[in-house]
Structure formats: C-alpha cells, structure tokens
Coordinates of C-alpha atoms in Angstrom, one line a residue:
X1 CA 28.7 17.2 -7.2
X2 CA 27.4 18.2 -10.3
X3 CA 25.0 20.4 -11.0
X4 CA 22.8 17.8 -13.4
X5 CA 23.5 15.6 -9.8
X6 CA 22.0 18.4 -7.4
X7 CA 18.9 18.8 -9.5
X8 CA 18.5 15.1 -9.7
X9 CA 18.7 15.1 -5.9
X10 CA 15.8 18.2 -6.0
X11 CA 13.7 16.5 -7.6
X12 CA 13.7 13.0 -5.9
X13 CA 13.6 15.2 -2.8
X14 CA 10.0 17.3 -3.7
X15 CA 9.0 13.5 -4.8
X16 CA 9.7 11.7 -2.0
X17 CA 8.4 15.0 0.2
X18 CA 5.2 14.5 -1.3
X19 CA 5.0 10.6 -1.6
X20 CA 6.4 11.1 2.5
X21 CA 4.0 13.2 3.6
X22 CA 0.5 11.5 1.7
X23 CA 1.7 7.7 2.4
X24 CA 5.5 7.4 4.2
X25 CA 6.8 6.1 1.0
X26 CA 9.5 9.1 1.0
X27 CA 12.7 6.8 0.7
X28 CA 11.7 5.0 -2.0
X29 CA 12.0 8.1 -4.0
X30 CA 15.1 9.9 -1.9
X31 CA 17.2 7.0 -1.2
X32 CA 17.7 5.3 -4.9
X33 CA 19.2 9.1 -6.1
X34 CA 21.5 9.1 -3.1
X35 CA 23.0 6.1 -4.8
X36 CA 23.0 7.2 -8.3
X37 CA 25.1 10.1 -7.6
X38 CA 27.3 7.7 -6.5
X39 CA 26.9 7.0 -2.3
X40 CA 27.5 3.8 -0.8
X41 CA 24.6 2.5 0.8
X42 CA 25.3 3.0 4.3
X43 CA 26.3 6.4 3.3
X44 CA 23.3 7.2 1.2
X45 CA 21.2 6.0 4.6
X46 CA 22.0 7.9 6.8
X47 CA 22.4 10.7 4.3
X48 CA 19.1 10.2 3.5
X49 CA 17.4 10.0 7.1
X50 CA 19.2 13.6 7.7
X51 CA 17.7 15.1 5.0
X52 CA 14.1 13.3 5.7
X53 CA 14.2 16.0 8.5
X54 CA 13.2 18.4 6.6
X55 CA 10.2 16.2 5.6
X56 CA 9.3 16.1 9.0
X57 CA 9.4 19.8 9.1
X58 CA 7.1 20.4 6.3
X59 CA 4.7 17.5 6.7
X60 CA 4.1 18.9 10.1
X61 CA 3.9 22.4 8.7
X62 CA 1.4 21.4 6.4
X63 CA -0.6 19.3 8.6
X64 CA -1.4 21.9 11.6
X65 CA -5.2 21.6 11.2
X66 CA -5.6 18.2 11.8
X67 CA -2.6 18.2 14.2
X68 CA -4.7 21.3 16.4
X69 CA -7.1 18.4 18.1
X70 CA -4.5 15.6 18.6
X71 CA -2.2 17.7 20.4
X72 CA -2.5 16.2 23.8
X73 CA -2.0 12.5 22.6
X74 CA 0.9 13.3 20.2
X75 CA 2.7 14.9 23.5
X76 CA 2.1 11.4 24.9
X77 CA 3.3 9.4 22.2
X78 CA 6.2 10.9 21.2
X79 CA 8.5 9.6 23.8
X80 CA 7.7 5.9 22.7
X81 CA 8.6 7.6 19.1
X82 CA 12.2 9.2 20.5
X83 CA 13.0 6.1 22.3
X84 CA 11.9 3.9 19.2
X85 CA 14.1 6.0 16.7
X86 CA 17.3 6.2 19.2
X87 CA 16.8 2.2 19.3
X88 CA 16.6 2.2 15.0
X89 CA 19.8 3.8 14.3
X90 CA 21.5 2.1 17.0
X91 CA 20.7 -1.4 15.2
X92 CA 21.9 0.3 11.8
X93 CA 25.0 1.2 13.2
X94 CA 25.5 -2.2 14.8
X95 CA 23.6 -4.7 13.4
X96 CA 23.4 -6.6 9.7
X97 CA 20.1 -5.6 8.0
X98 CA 19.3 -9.0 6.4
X99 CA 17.5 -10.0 9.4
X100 CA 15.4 -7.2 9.4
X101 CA 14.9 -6.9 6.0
X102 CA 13.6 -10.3 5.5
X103 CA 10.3 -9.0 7.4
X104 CA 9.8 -5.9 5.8
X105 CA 8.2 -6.9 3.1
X106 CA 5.6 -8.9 4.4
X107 CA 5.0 -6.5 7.5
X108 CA 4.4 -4.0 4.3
X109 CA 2.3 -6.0 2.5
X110 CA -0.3 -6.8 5.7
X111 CA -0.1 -2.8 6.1
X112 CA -1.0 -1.9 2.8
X113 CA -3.9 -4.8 2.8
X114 CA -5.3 -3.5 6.0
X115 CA -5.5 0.3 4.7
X116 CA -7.1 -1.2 1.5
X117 CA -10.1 -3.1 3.3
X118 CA -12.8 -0.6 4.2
X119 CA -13.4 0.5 7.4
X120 CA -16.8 -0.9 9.4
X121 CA -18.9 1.5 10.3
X122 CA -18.2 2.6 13.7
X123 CA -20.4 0.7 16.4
X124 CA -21.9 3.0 19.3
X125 CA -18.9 3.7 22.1
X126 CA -19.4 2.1 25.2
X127 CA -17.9 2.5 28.7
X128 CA -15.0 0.5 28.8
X129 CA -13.4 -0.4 32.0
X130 CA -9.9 0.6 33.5
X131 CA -7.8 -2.2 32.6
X132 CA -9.2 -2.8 29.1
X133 CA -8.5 0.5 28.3
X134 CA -4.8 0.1 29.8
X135 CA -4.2 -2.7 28.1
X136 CA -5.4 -0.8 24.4
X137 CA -3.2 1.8 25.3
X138 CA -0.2 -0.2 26.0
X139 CA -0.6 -2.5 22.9
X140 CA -1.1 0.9 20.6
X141 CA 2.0 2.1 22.3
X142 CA 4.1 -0.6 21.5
X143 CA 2.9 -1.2 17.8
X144 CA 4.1 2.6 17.5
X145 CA 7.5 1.5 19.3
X146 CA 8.1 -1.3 16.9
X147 CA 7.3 1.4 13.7
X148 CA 9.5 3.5 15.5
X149 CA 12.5 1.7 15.5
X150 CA 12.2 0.4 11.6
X151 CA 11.6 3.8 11.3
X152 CA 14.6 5.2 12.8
X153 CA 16.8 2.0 11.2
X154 CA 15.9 2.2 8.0
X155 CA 12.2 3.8 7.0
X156 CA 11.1 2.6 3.6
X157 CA 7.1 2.8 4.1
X158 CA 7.1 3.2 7.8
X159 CA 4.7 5.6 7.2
X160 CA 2.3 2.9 5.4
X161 CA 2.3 0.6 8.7
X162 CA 1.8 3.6 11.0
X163 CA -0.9 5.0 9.0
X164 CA -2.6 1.6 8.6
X165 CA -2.5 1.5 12.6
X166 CA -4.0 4.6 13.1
X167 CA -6.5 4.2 10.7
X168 CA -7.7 0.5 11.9
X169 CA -7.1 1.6 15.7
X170 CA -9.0 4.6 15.9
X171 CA -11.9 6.7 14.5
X172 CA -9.9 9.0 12.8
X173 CA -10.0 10.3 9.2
X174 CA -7.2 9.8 6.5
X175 CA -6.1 13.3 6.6
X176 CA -6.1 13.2 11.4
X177 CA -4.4 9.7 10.9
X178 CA -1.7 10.9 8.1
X179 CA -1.2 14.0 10.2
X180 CA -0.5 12.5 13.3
X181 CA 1.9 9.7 11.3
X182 CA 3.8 12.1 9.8
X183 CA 4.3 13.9 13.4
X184 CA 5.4 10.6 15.0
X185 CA 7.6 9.6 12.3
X186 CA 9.2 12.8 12.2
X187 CA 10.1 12.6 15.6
X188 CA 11.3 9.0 15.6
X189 CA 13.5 10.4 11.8
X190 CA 14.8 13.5 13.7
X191 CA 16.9 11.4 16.8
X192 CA 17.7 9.2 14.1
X193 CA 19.3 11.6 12.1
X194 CA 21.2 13.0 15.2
X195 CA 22.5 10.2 15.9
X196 CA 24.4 9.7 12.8
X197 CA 24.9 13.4 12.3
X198 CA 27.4 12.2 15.4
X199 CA 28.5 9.1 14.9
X200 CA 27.9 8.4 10.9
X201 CA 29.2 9.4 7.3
X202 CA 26.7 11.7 6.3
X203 CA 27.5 13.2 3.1
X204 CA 26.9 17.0 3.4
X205 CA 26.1 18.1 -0.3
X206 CA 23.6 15.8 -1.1
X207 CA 21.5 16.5 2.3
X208 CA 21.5 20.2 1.3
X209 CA 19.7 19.9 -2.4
X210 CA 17.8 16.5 -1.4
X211 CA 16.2 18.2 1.8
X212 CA 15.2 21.7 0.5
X213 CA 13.2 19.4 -2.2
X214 CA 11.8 16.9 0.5
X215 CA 10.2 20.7 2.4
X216 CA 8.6 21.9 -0.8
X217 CA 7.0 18.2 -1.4
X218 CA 6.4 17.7 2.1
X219 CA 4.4 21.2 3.2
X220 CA 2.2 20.4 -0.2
X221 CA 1.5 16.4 0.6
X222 CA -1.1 17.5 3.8
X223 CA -2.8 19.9 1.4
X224 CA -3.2 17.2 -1.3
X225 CA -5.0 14.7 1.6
X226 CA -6.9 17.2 2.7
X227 CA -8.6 18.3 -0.5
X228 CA -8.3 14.6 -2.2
X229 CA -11.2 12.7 -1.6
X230 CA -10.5 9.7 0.9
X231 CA -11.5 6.8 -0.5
X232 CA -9.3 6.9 -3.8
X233 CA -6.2 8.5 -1.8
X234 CA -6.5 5.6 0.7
X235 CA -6.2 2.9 -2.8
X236 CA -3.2 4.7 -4.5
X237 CA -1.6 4.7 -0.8
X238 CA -2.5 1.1 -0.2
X239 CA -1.6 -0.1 -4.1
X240 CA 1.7 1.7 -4.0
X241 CA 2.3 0.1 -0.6
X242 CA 1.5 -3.4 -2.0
X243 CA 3.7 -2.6 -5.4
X244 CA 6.5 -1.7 -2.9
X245 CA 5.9 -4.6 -0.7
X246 CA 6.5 -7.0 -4.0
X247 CA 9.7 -5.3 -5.3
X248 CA 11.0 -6.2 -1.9
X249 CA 10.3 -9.0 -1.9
X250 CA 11.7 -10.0 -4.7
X251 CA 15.1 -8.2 -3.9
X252 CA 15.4 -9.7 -0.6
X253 CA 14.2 -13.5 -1.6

C-alpha cells in the first residue's frame, strides 16, 4: 500500500469512527476506501467488519457513563447479539446478498423515519402483568436478533435501526440509547469479525491504518452526543439515514 493509500484509509476510518459511534453509519464511510485502494468487495467486507472492532472498542470506551446504568440488561442482551452476528457472517459467507439487499433500503428508510418523528410524552407507568411483559421482552429480543444478523452480514446503518428501536421502545435518552447500540453492535461486529479472521480474506494492511482511525473517531462520537443537544443530533442522524436509505435504493433497483 501506499502511503497516500494508508492515509486515505485514516481518514475514512476517524470518519466512519465518528459517523459509527453518533448514528451506526460507520461503513458508509470505511467500506467505499477499502475499495478505492483497490479490494474486491467481498475482501473490502470483511476487511472492513475486522477493523469496525476497533469501533466497537472506542464507542464503548467513550460511552461508559451512560453504559454504567444499563449494565445489567446489556449482560442479557448480548447473547441474542453473539448469536445474531455468528448467524450474519455465516449468510455472507454462504449466501448471495441481493436478497438481502433488496430490504435494506426500505428497513432503513422506516428507521430513519421513526427516529425523526418525535417522541410522546411518556404516559404514567403502570403495573403490567407477567406475560405482557414476556411477551415485550421476547419481541425486543428478536428485533435486536434480526439487527444483529444484518449487522454481523453486512452493517451499513445497523446502528440507525437499532437506535431507532431503542429510542421508540424505551424511555431512554439519545445519548443511553446510542450507548447501549453501539455496545450491542459491537458485540454482534466482534464474532463477526472472528469469523472471517478464520475463515475469510481479510486483507491485513488496510485493517491496521483503517481501524486505528475508526478508535480515534469512535472514543470522540459518545462525547459529541453527549454534549450535542438531542433534538438536532436526532435530525442529522435521521436525514443522513434517509439520504443513505435513497442512494440504496437506487443502486439496488
């Protein structure tokens, strides 16, 4: 590689740390570099997923406030998020992606909508019985699965649809709801990116320049949300989301 190539693949990597770790948009940033230094693109995706660790790694370094009171429900989820990432890259490895990419875009585009629309004010808790409170659970659970494995198979604004969950399925803020996102997704990225570290042509030099970029961006991104105030961060995440949602659109159709 050359050296205009390795900075190239800095900076896409502190971009799409920082566009990663504020809205889950960090491929659309790290994986177009991986293929103008030349990768083909089943190289330059797994490529990219291995370096995306190191996203993980500073997103969730960043994020330890609003991580300290979710603790106990991260340790729950994160065995959908293992199983739903070994699942991902197993259907990259084995399975054509224009099935899968044919829903993207509009799963994108309902995401970015729903974290666009405000959010109701909160109506007075109530007791709610066992099994309606099962069944929440379960559905919650397997929304995360299904993020989880598009996550782990490919990724492009995985981070938009988890966050759009959190936010419309819970009471918590942008900044606890981006926190907890970037935990999940880091988890479902990281057994991804075994997997192919295995079994897959990851290409070494690039994951080197492209991930040390993707930990500055990422361990500044949770800073950003926390200091930004909500409601404009929440309309750049959801107008990026829809811009990205239309460019897909248009190259799958």
């Amino acid at each position: 590689m050359s050296a205009g190539e390795v900075i190239l693949l800095v900076v896409a990597g502190i971009g799409g740390g920082l566009t990663g770790s504020i809205a889950g948009l960090a491929s659309v940033a790290t994986y177009p570099a991986l293929l103008l230094v030349g990768l083909p693109p089943v190289t330059a995706n797994v490529t990219n997923t291995v370096a995306l660790v190191f996203n993980g790694i500073g997103s969730v370094w960043g994020s330890r406030p609003e991580l300290a009171g979710q603790r106990a429900w991260i340790k729950r989820i994160i065995p959908v998020a293992v199983v739903g990432g070994a699942v991902g890259a197993a259907l990259l490895l084995c399975t054509p992606a224009e099935g899968f990419e044919k829903v993207v875009p509009l799963l994108l585009a309902f995401a970015s909508v729903a974290i666009l629309l405000p959010r109701g004010r909160r109506r007075p808790t109530r007791v709610a019985d066992h099994r309606e409170h099962r069944i929440k659970v379960a559905m919650e659970a397997a929304a995360i699965f299904l993020i989880t494995i598009y996550g782990g198979y490919f990724g492009a604004a995985a981070g938009v649809l988890l966050l759009a969950l959190l936010l419309r399925t819970g009471g918590a803020t942008l900044a606890h709801a981006n926190a907890a996102k970037n935990a999940i997704l880091g988890v479902a990225n990281l057994v991804a990116a075994v997997a192919f570290i295995v079994v897959a042509p990851v290409y070494w030099p690039a994951v080197i320049p492209l991930g040390a970029g993707c930990l500055i961006g990422s361990r500044l991104g949770p800073v950003i949300v926390r200091h930004a105030p909500a409601t404009p961060l929440r309309f750049l995440i959801g107008a990026a989301g829809v811009a990205l949602a239309v460019k897909l659109a248009l190259d799958t159709y």
